[in-house]
Amino acid sequence: MDRRSFLKTSALGGSAAAATTLAAPAYAQGNRTLTMVTSWPRGFAVLDDAATYFNDMVDAMSDGTLTIDKKAPGELVGAFEVFDAVSSGQADLYHSADYYFIGQHPGYAYFTAVPFGATAQELTNWYHHGGGHDLHTELGEIFNLKSFLAGNSGSQSGGWFRNEINSAEDFNGLKFRMPGLGGKVLGELGASVQNIPGGELYQALSSGALDGLEWVGPFADERAGFQEVAKVYYTAGFHEPGSGLTAACNLDVWNELSPAHQAIISNAAMATTHTQLAETLANNGAALKRLQAQGVKTLQFPDDVWDAFGAASKKVMDENMDDELFAKIRTSFEESLAQSSDWLLKSDGFYVEQRNRVLANG
């Protein structure tokens, strides 16, 4: 099927009239404005922060000749409709997490996070120096997109629960929010997995529609208010060890941009990744202490639960290996990960171990 042709003739996320209204970027006295739809409610820590920073950087770097009109979910399309809106030309850009779109292609998971995958640094290594960006481009061309990593939330927490998890059996029947391939792993353990937009999570948890959820980490989770309705917080998770965000441009719009404007978008995306990761890591520690002061109990999953995560993850990852592009992406990713982790263990990992030992004895 000609995916690009199909999407261009579909009125996804709105009427045909709405698509016509949104299709063309705005021009004024030689300037250009691109409409960017996002998956983040306005003011959401980390995620909307990244989209806003990207927006502002493009404006500043172009001296106002290229500006972005940023839209929150519901202002043009829903949080999970941004991919099809940009792919079809209803909007010019999206800012989101690409693992929301594994229904379009499972390979998109690698550009956010996969179970037992890359840390933030390892993901960046692969993306910029191991062929990851080229594969993101190859995948995007199928859907009329030009994509860039534009943010990283670092290692995400294991999630919020009403009750402690003492064994893998405790996931059986649990109504839990987790997107991407990680959600499929919990499904293998018997959980009733749901993918709910961030703006709806507080209500779902407080109403009992969810028994638990994962979001980002202490800084973002505190601002979302989850500590008001759940008190058990697992601080490490298997599912997102370094979660990338994406800014993706409609490919036809991208090809119309000048080389200077293309370079601005590319470099603004890289700056967003660097700045937003630092913002998250700089704020998580203090936020965690505030959560604990409000009665939140911080825990780690037992080893046998981690083992169950691992066994289910292998099954989920292997299910997609009959897709040639998925297999190509996975192979490239894992080869880069092996190279990165060997050095990191011998350098940063060993150093942190020794630092903790020396300072504890000092």
mmCIF file of C-alpha atoms in Angstrom:
data_model
loop_
_atom_site.group_PDB
_atom_site.id
_atom_site.type_symbol
_atom_site.label_atom_id
_atom_site.label_comp_id
_atom_site.label_asym_id
_atom_site.label_seq_id
_atom_site.Cartn_x
_atom_site.Cartn_y
_atom_site.Cartn_z
ATOM 1 C CA MET A 1 0.000 0.000 0.000
ATOM 2 C CA ASP A 2 1.215 3.547 -0.790
ATOM 3 C CA ARG A 3 1.192 4.843 2.771
ATOM 4 C CA ARG A 4 2.052 8.426 1.819
ATOM 5 C CA SER A 5 -0.699 8.604 -0.778
ATOM 6 C CA PHE A 6 -3.224 7.132 1.643
ATOM 7 C CA LEU A 7 -2.353 9.542 4.432
ATOM 8 C CA LYS A 8 -2.471 12.573 2.203
ATOM 9 C CA THR A 9 -6.035 11.762 1.146
ATOM 10 C CA SER A 10 -7.255 10.923 4.659
ATOM 11 C CA ALA A 11 -8.762 13.448 7.035
ATOM 12 C CA LEU A 12 -7.152 12.028 10.171
ATOM 13 C CA GLY A 13 -7.949 13.793 13.404
ATOM 14 C CA GLY A 14 -10.451 16.186 11.784
ATOM 15 C CA SER A 15 -12.510 17.085 8.741
ATOM 16 C CA ALA A 16 -11.188 17.555 5.241
ATOM 17 C CA ALA A 17 -11.813 21.267 5.625
ATOM 18 C CA ALA A 18 -9.661 21.346 8.754
ATOM 19 C CA ALA A 19 -6.868 19.545 6.918
ATOM 20 C CA THR A 20 -6.977 22.139 4.150
ATOM 21 C CA THR A 21 -6.798 24.934 6.713
ATOM 22 C CA LEU A 22 -3.755 23.453 8.448
ATOM 23 C CA ALA A 23 -1.839 22.106 5.478
ATOM 24 C CA ALA A 24 0.192 25.097 4.323
ATOM 25 C CA PRO A 25 2.857 26.731 6.526
ATOM 26 C CA ALA A 26 2.218 30.432 7.108
ATOM 27 C CA TYR A 27 4.362 33.109 5.438
ATOM 28 C CA ALA A 28 4.716 36.783 6.321
ATOM 29 C CA GLN A 29 7.272 39.123 4.726
ATOM 30 C CA GLY A 30 9.655 36.225 3.990
ATOM 31 C CA ASN A 31 9.223 34.626 7.401
ATOM 32 C CA ARG A 32 7.762 31.168 7.956
ATOM 33 C CA THR A 33 5.634 29.733 10.747
ATOM 34 C CA LEU A 34 5.283 25.988 11.256
ATOM 35 C CA THR A 35 2.439 24.442 13.227
ATOM 36 C CA MET A 36 3.735 21.932 15.796
ATOM 37 C CA VAL A 37 1.326 19.568 17.533
ATOM 38 C CA THR A 38 2.517 17.932 20.747
ATOM 39 C CA SER A 39 1.552 15.066 23.025
ATOM 40 C CA TRP A 40 2.090 17.147 26.188
ATOM 41 C CA PRO A 41 -0.337 19.339 28.103
ATOM 42 C CA ARG A 42 0.978 22.846 28.613
ATOM 43 C CA GLY A 43 3.187 23.159 31.672
ATOM 44 C CA PHE A 44 4.018 19.448 32.026
ATOM 45 C CA ALA A 45 7.492 19.205 33.561
ATOM 46 C CA VAL A 46 10.254 17.733 31.397
ATOM 47 C CA LEU A 47 8.103 16.889 28.369
ATOM 48 C CA ASP A 48 6.386 20.178 27.587
ATOM 49 C CA ASP A 49 9.558 21.860 28.837
ATOM 50 C CA ALA A 50 11.437 20.121 26.011
ATOM 51 C CA ALA A 51 8.872 21.077 23.378
ATOM 52 C CA THR A 52 8.921 24.694 24.565
ATOM 53 C CA TYR A 53 12.722 24.846 24.576
ATOM 54 C CA PHE A 54 12.844 23.432 21.031
ATOM 55 C CA ASN A 55 10.251 25.994 19.947
ATOM 56 C CA ASP A 56 12.185 28.871 21.510
ATOM 57 C CA MET A 57 15.556 27.716 20.143
ATOM 58 C CA VAL A 58 14.263 27.572 16.565
ATOM 59 C CA ASP A 59 12.879 31.087 16.926
ATOM 60 C CA ALA A 60 16.086 32.480 18.471
ATOM 61 C CA MET A 61 18.530 30.728 16.134
ATOM 62 C CA SER A 62 16.624 31.863 13.044
ATOM 63 C CA ASP A 63 16.300 35.433 14.346
ATOM 64 C CA GLY A 64 12.562 35.067 13.956
ATOM 65 C CA THR A 65 12.592 34.008 10.298
ATOM 66 C CA LEU A 66 11.389 30.527 11.282
ATOM 67 C CA THR A 67 8.878 30.306 14.112
ATOM 68 C CA ILE A 68 6.782 27.522 15.584
ATOM 69 C CA ASP A 69 3.157 27.722 16.643
ATOM 70 C CA LYS A 70 3.040 25.062 19.375
ATOM 71 C CA LYS A 71 -0.273 23.306 20.051
ATOM 72 C CA ALA A 72 -1.141 21.198 23.101
ATOM 73 C CA PRO A 73 -3.318 18.064 22.855
ATOM 74 C CA GLY A 74 -6.887 18.913 21.935
ATOM 75 C CA GLU A 75 -6.068 22.271 20.385
ATOM 76 C CA LEU A 76 -5.798 20.729 16.919
ATOM 77 C CA VAL A 77 -5.519 16.962 17.396
ATOM 78 C CA GLY A 78 -5.312 14.534 20.300
ATOM 79 C CA ALA A 79 -2.100 13.534 22.057
ATOM 80 C CA PHE A 80 -1.762 10.267 20.155
ATOM 81 C CA GLU A 81 -2.943 11.679 16.811
ATOM 82 C CA VAL A 82 0.091 13.886 16.210
ATOM 83 C CA PHE A 83 1.950 11.299 14.119
ATOM 84 C CA ASP A 84 -0.805 10.916 11.547
ATOM 85 C CA ALA A 85 -1.507 14.659 11.552
ATOM 86 C CA VAL A 86 2.063 15.446 10.509
ATOM 87 C CA SER A 87 2.455 12.419 8.252
ATOM 88 C CA SER A 88 -0.633 13.444 6.276
ATOM 89 C CA GLY A 89 0.195 17.154 6.189
ATOM 90 C CA GLN A 90 -2.467 18.407 8.579
ATOM 91 C CA ALA A 91 0.311 19.893 10.714
ATOM 92 C CA ASP A 92 3.966 20.600 10.000
ATOM 93 C CA LEU A 93 5.778 19.193 13.051
ATOM 94 C CA TYR A 94 5.120 17.069 16.093
ATOM 95 C CA HIS A 95 6.909 16.732 19.410
ATOM 96 C CA SER A 96 6.213 13.427 21.088
ATOM 97 C CA ALA A 97 7.653 10.073 22.150
ATOM 98 C CA ASP A 98 7.930 7.793 19.135
ATOM 99 C CA TYR A 99 7.140 4.608 21.057
ATOM 100 C CA TYR A 100 3.538 5.815 21.096
ATOM 101 C CA PHE A 101 3.544 4.912 17.399
ATOM 102 C CA ILE A 102 4.647 1.287 17.408
ATOM 103 C CA GLY A 103 1.283 0.526 15.809
ATOM 104 C CA GLN A 104 2.612 2.272 12.707
ATOM 105 C CA HIS A 105 5.901 0.374 12.968
ATOM 106 C CA PRO A 106 7.461 -1.453 15.938
ATOM 107 C CA GLY A 107 10.876 0.004 15.055
ATOM 108 C CA TYR A 108 9.728 3.357 16.428
ATOM 109 C CA ALA A 109 10.200 1.993 19.941
ATOM 110 C CA TYR A 110 13.985 2.278 19.594
ATOM 111 C CA PHE A 111 13.802 6.048 19.217
ATOM 112 C CA THR A 112 12.231 6.407 22.652
ATOM 113 C CA ALA A 113 13.132 3.331 24.701
ATOM 114 C CA VAL A 114 12.973 -0.460 24.656
ATOM 115 C CA PRO A 115 13.026 -2.902 27.583
ATOM 116 C CA PHE A 116 16.556 -3.353 28.975
ATOM 117 C CA GLY A 117 17.751 -0.894 26.336
ATOM 118 C CA ALA A 118 20.033 2.129 26.281
ATOM 119 C CA THR A 119 20.760 4.731 28.901
ATOM 120 C CA ALA A 120 20.439 8.350 27.780
ATOM 121 C CA GLN A 121 24.131 8.534 26.889
ATOM 122 C CA GLU A 122 24.076 5.197 25.067
ATOM 123 C CA LEU A 123 21.019 6.225 23.059
ATOM 124 C CA THR A 124 22.751 9.451 22.023
ATOM 125 C CA ASN A 125 25.908 7.521 21.114
ATOM 126 C CA TRP A 126 23.964 5.232 18.795
ATOM 127 C CA TYR A 127 21.822 7.987 17.343
ATOM 128 C CA HIS A 128 24.604 10.389 16.397
ATOM 129 C CA HIS A 129 27.582 8.068 15.930
ATOM 130 C CA GLY A 130 26.220 4.566 15.359
ATOM 131 C CA GLY A 131 23.733 4.959 12.520
ATOM 132 C CA GLY A 132 20.620 5.604 14.596
ATOM 133 C CA HIS A 133 19.687 8.876 12.949
ATOM 134 C CA ASP A 134 20.027 7.359 9.476
ATOM 135 C CA LEU A 135 17.664 4.567 10.509
ATOM 136 C CA HIS A 136 15.221 7.081 11.992
ATOM 137 C CA THR A 137 15.305 8.847 8.626
ATOM 138 C CA GLU A 138 14.802 5.591 6.701
ATOM 139 C CA LEU A 139 11.841 4.675 8.882
ATOM 140 C CA GLY A 140 10.375 8.171 8.661
ATOM 141 C CA GLU A 141 10.460 8.214 4.869
ATOM 142 C CA ILE A 142 7.865 5.432 4.834
ATOM 143 C CA PHE A 143 5.495 7.792 6.628
ATOM 144 C CA ASN A 144 6.501 11.097 4.973
ATOM 145 C CA LEU A 145 8.474 12.291 8.019
ATOM 146 C CA LYS A 146 11.898 13.722 8.802
ATOM 147 C CA SER A 147 12.679 12.966 12.447
ATOM 148 C CA PHE A 148 15.185 14.052 15.100
ATOM 149 C CA LEU A 149 15.796 13.173 18.726
ATOM 150 C CA ALA A 150 14.730 16.280 20.649
ATOM 151 C CA GLY A 151 14.848 15.512 24.359
ATOM 152 C CA ASN A 152 15.682 12.761 26.811
ATOM 153 C CA SER A 153 14.160 12.229 30.234
ATOM 154 C CA GLY A 154 16.910 9.920 31.461
ATOM 155 C CA SER A 155 16.136 6.742 33.378
ATOM 156 C CA GLN A 156 12.431 6.551 34.145
ATOM 157 C CA SER A 157 10.966 5.232 37.361
ATOM 158 C CA GLY A 158 9.349 1.834 37.763
ATOM 159 C CA GLY A 159 6.067 3.511 38.576
ATOM 160 C CA TRP A 160 3.366 4.347 41.083
ATOM 161 C CA PHE A 161 1.356 1.586 42.781
ATOM 162 C CA ARG A 162 -1.334 1.347 45.408
ATOM 163 C CA ASN A 163 0.296 -1.776 46.840
ATOM 164 C CA GLU A 164 3.785 -3.231 46.912
ATOM 165 C CA ILE A 165 4.958 -5.653 44.220
ATOM 166 C CA ASN A 166 6.412 -8.718 45.942
ATOM 167 C CA SER A 167 6.401 -11.131 43.006
ATOM 168 C CA ALA A 168 5.742 -11.184 39.280
ATOM 169 C CA GLU A 169 2.322 -12.687 40.016
ATOM 170 C CA ASP A 170 1.269 -9.356 41.519
ATOM 171 C CA PHE A 171 1.086 -7.931 37.983
ATOM 172 C CA ASN A 172 -1.600 -10.442 37.012
ATOM 173 C CA GLY A 173 -4.824 -8.488 36.494
ATOM 174 C CA LEU A 174 -3.235 -5.178 37.495
ATOM 175 C CA LYS A 175 -4.651 -2.221 35.556
ATOM 176 C CA PHE A 176 -1.456 -0.418 34.635
ATOM 177 C CA ARG A 177 -0.474 2.376 32.263
ATOM 178 C CA MET A 178 2.721 1.750 30.313
ATOM 179 C CA PRO A 179 3.218 2.530 26.599
ATOM 180 C CA GLY A 180 5.636 1.024 24.094
ATOM 181 C CA LEU A 181 7.147 -2.441 24.147
ATOM 182 C CA GLY A 182 7.467 -2.209 27.941
ATOM 183 C CA GLY A 183 3.688 -2.263 28.139
ATOM 184 C CA LYS A 184 3.639 -5.430 26.050
ATOM 185 C CA VAL A 185 6.081 -6.989 28.541
ATOM 186 C CA LEU A 186 3.720 -6.298 31.434
ATOM 187 C CA GLY A 187 0.935 -7.756 29.311
ATOM 188 C CA GLU A 188 2.959 -10.981 29.139
ATOM 189 C CA LEU A 189 2.921 -10.971 32.960
ATOM 190 C CA GLY A 190 -0.863 -10.715 32.975
ATOM 191 C CA ALA A 191 -1.330 -6.987 33.505
ATOM 192 C CA SER A 192 -4.212 -5.140 31.873
ATOM 193 C CA VAL A 193 -2.055 -2.587 30.098
ATOM 194 C CA GLN A 194 -3.443 0.757 28.993
ATOM 195 C CA ASN A 195 -1.862 3.610 27.077
ATOM 196 C CA ILE A 196 -3.446 6.804 28.397
ATOM 197 C CA PRO A 197 -2.257 10.339 27.527
ATOM 198 C CA GLY A 198 -0.371 12.164 30.253
ATOM 199 C CA GLY A 199 -3.071 14.757 30.800
ATOM 200 C CA GLU A 200 -5.563 12.041 31.799
ATOM 201 C CA LEU A 201 -3.388 10.012 34.150
ATOM 202 C CA TYR A 202 -4.071 11.753 37.459
ATOM 203 C CA GLN A 203 -7.816 11.295 37.074
ATOM 204 C CA ALA A 204 -7.441 7.665 35.974
ATOM 205 C CA LEU A 205 -5.306 6.832 39.002
ATOM 206 C CA SER A 206 -7.430 8.724 41.501
ATOM 207 C CA SER A 207 -10.689 7.223 40.186
ATOM 208 C CA GLY A 208 -9.430 3.633 40.307
ATOM 209 C CA ALA A 209 -9.498 3.229 36.529
ATOM 210 C CA LEU A 210 -5.792 2.456 36.984
ATOM 211 C CA ASP A 211 -4.124 0.480 39.778
ATOM 212 C CA GLY A 212 -0.769 1.966 38.878
ATOM 213 C CA LEU A 213 1.162 3.846 36.237
ATOM 214 C CA GLU A 214 4.605 4.918 35.105
ATOM 215 C CA TRP A 215 5.237 8.432 33.900
ATOM 216 C CA VAL A 216 8.751 9.935 33.919
ATOM 217 C CA GLY A 217 10.618 10.449 37.185
ATOM 218 C CA PRO A 218 10.382 12.399 40.444
ATOM 219 C CA PHE A 219 10.555 15.922 38.965
ATOM 220 C CA ALA A 220 7.827 15.352 36.376
ATOM 221 C CA ASP A 221 5.778 12.990 38.555
ATOM 222 C CA GLU A 222 5.676 15.426 41.459
ATOM 223 C CA ARG A 223 4.303 18.188 39.239
ATOM 224 C CA ALA A 224 1.684 15.768 37.923
ATOM 225 C CA GLY A 225 0.558 15.153 41.531
ATOM 226 C CA PHE A 226 0.611 11.347 41.589
ATOM 227 C CA GLN A 227 1.837 11.371 45.201
ATOM 228 C CA GLU A 228 -1.611 12.617 46.200
ATOM 229 C CA VAL A 229 -3.315 9.390 45.110
ATOM 230 C CA ALA A 230 -0.625 6.674 45.435
ATOM 231 C CA LYS A 231 2.142 6.196 47.992
ATOM 232 C CA VAL A 232 4.234 3.275 46.673
ATOM 233 C CA TYR A 233 6.907 4.392 44.207
ATOM 234 C CA TYR A 234 9.421 2.090 42.496
ATOM 235 C CA THR A 235 12.371 4.245 41.508
ATOM 236 C CA ALA A 236 14.009 1.986 38.891
ATOM 237 C CA GLY A 237 12.296 0.363 35.935
ATOM 238 C CA PHE A 238 13.244 -2.036 33.156
ATOM 239 C CA HIS A 239 11.257 -0.309 30.458
ATOM 240 C CA GLU A 240 12.843 3.125 29.847
ATOM 241 C CA PRO A 241 16.484 3.452 30.921
ATOM 242 C CA GLY A 242 16.984 6.594 28.817
ATOM 243 C CA SER A 243 13.879 7.827 27.051
ATOM 244 C CA GLY A 244 14.289 9.890 23.897
ATOM 245 C CA LEU A 245 11.740 12.364 22.592
ATOM 246 C CA THR A 246 11.259 13.229 18.940
ATOM 247 C CA ALA A 247 10.620 16.300 16.835
ATOM 248 C CA ALA A 248 9.389 15.163 13.422
ATOM 249 C CA CYS A 249 8.661 17.334 10.402
ATOM 250 C CA ASN A 250 6.414 16.535 7.476
ATOM 251 C CA LEU A 251 8.875 15.447 4.783
ATOM 252 C CA ASP A 252 7.363 17.620 2.056
ATOM 253 C CA VAL A 253 7.579 20.652 4.347
ATOM 254 C CA TRP A 254 11.150 19.706 5.308
ATOM 255 C CA ASN A 255 12.208 19.558 1.668
ATOM 256 C CA GLU A 256 10.803 23.054 1.103
ATOM 257 C CA LEU A 257 12.889 24.569 3.907
ATOM 258 C CA SER A 258 16.152 26.336 3.170
ATOM 259 C CA PRO A 259 19.379 24.564 4.178
ATOM 260 C CA ALA A 260 19.816 27.175 6.926
ATOM 261 C CA HIS A 261 16.369 26.469 8.396
ATOM 262 C CA GLN A 262 16.967 22.725 8.166
ATOM 263 C CA ALA A 263 20.227 23.147 10.081
ATOM 264 C CA ILE A 264 18.471 25.241 12.708
ATOM 265 C CA ILE A 265 15.859 22.528 13.336
ATOM 266 C CA SER A 266 18.532 19.821 13.492
ATOM 267 C CA ASN A 267 20.719 21.751 15.923
ATOM 268 C CA ALA A 268 17.796 22.960 18.024
ATOM 269 C CA ALA A 269 16.804 19.310 18.446
ATOM 270 C CA MET A 270 20.299 18.373 19.662
ATOM 271 C CA ALA A 271 20.360 21.330 22.045
ATOM 272 C CA THR A 272 16.962 20.287 23.399
ATOM 273 C CA THR A 273 18.192 16.776 24.141
ATOM 274 C CA HIS A 274 21.221 18.053 26.035
ATOM 275 C CA THR A 275 19.388 20.748 27.993
ATOM 276 C CA GLN A 276 16.314 18.749 28.872
ATOM 277 C CA LEU A 277 18.277 15.744 30.129
ATOM 278 C CA ALA A 278 20.299 18.053 32.355
ATOM 279 C CA GLU A 279 17.115 19.714 33.630
ATOM 280 C CA THR A 280 15.643 16.345 34.565
ATOM 281 C CA LEU A 281 18.721 14.965 36.291
ATOM 282 C CA ALA A 282 19.350 18.241 38.113
ATOM 283 C CA ASN A 283 15.858 18.213 39.623
ATOM 284 C CA ASN A 284 15.045 14.550 40.288
ATOM 285 C CA GLY A 285 16.988 14.245 43.547
ATOM 286 C CA ALA A 286 15.354 17.190 45.301
ATOM 287 C CA ALA A 287 11.937 16.188 43.970
ATOM 288 C CA LEU A 288 12.387 12.655 45.338
ATOM 289 C CA LYS A 289 13.120 14.041 48.805
ATOM 290 C CA ARG A 290 9.962 16.151 48.657
ATOM 291 C CA LEU A 291 7.923 13.111 47.641
ATOM 292 C CA GLN A 292 9.337 11.099 50.528
ATOM 293 C CA ALA A 293 8.481 13.961 52.905
ATOM 294 C CA GLN A 294 4.872 13.621 51.741
ATOM 295 C CA GLY A 295 4.761 9.971 52.805
ATOM 296 C CA VAL A 296 5.767 8.300 49.560
ATOM 297 C CA LYS A 297 7.488 4.940 50.103
ATOM 298 C CA THR A 298 10.358 4.399 47.637
ATOM 299 C CA LEU A 299 11.226 0.810 46.763
ATOM 300 C CA GLN A 300 13.030 -1.404 44.257
ATOM 301 C CA PHE A 301 11.573 -4.474 42.552
ATOM 302 C CA PRO A 302 12.896 -7.820 43.892
ATOM 303 C CA ASP A 303 15.425 -9.721 41.763
ATOM 304 C CA ASP A 304 12.924 -12.400 40.768
ATOM 305 C CA VAL A 305 10.618 -9.690 39.405
ATOM 306 C CA TRP A 306 13.519 -8.302 37.371
ATOM 307 C CA ASP A 307 14.129 -11.826 36.072
ATOM 308 C CA ALA A 308 10.487 -12.053 34.997
ATOM 309 C CA PHE A 309 10.786 -8.680 33.250
ATOM 310 C CA GLY A 310 13.826 -10.014 31.402
ATOM 311 C CA ALA A 311 12.214 -13.256 30.224
ATOM 312 C CA ALA A 312 9.072 -11.483 29.032
ATOM 313 C CA SER A 313 11.137 -8.755 27.342
ATOM 314 C CA LYS A 314 13.052 -11.277 25.241
ATOM 315 C CA LYS A 315 9.789 -12.804 24.049
ATOM 316 C CA VAL A 316 8.314 -9.421 23.114
ATOM 317 C CA MET A 317 11.434 -8.242 21.305
ATOM 318 C CA ASP A 318 11.760 -11.457 19.314
ATOM 319 C CA GLU A 319 8.145 -11.271 18.109
ATOM 320 C CA ASN A 320 8.993 -8.477 15.671
ATOM 321 C CA MET A 321 12.097 -10.000 14.112
ATOM 322 C CA ASP A 322 10.232 -11.080 10.968
ATOM 323 C CA ASP A 323 10.054 -7.398 10.019
ATOM 324 C CA GLU A 324 13.210 -6.635 8.037
ATOM 325 C CA LEU A 325 13.514 -2.992 9.072
ATOM 326 C CA PHE A 326 12.833 -3.764 12.738
ATOM 327 C CA ALA A 327 15.563 -6.408 12.650
ATOM 328 C CA LYS A 328 17.943 -3.936 10.994
ATOM 329 C CA ILE A 329 17.254 -1.280 13.634
ATOM 330 C CA ARG A 330 17.543 -3.763 16.500
ATOM 331 C CA THR A 331 20.846 -5.152 15.233
ATOM 332 C CA SER A 332 22.360 -1.696 14.826
ATOM 333 C CA PHE A 333 21.112 -0.613 18.258
ATOM 334 C CA GLU A 334 22.408 -3.695 20.070
ATOM 335 C CA GLU A 335 25.804 -3.555 18.368
ATOM 336 C CA SER A 336 26.212 0.055 19.488
ATOM 337 C CA LEU A 337 24.986 -0.794 22.980
ATOM 338 C CA ALA A 338 27.556 -3.577 23.342
ATOM 339 C CA GLN A 339 30.373 -1.238 22.356
ATOM 340 C CA SER A 340 29.194 1.548 24.661
ATOM 341 C CA SER A 341 28.518 -0.601 27.700
ATOM 342 C CA ASP A 342 31.908 -2.321 27.621
ATOM 343 C CA TRP A 343 33.723 1.008 27.942
ATOM 344 C CA LEU A 344 31.242 2.547 30.381
ATOM 345 C CA LEU A 345 31.589 -0.385 32.759
ATOM 346 C CA LYS A 346 35.377 -0.099 32.682
ATOM 347 C CA SER A 347 35.376 3.687 33.063
ATOM 348 C CA ASP A 348 32.335 5.496 34.500
ATOM 349 C CA GLY A 349 30.893 2.399 36.163
ATOM 350 C CA PHE A 350 34.122 1.473 37.899
ATOM 351 C CA TYR A 351 34.795 5.078 38.857
ATOM 352 C CA VAL A 352 31.383 5.514 40.530
ATOM 353 C CA GLU A 353 31.919 2.252 42.407
ATOM 354 C CA GLN A 354 35.301 3.451 43.670
ATOM 355 C CA ARG A 355 34.063 6.945 44.432
ATOM 356 C CA ASN A 356 31.308 5.589 46.634
ATOM 357 C CA ARG A 357 33.725 3.252 48.385
ATOM 358 C CA VAL A 358 36.400 5.882 48.998
ATOM 359 C CA LEU A 359 34.026 8.587 50.169
ATOM 360 C CA ALA A 360 32.196 6.155 52.439
ATOM 361 C CA ASN A 361 35.513 5.325 54.091
ATOM 362 C CA GLY A 362 36.784 8.912 54.141
#
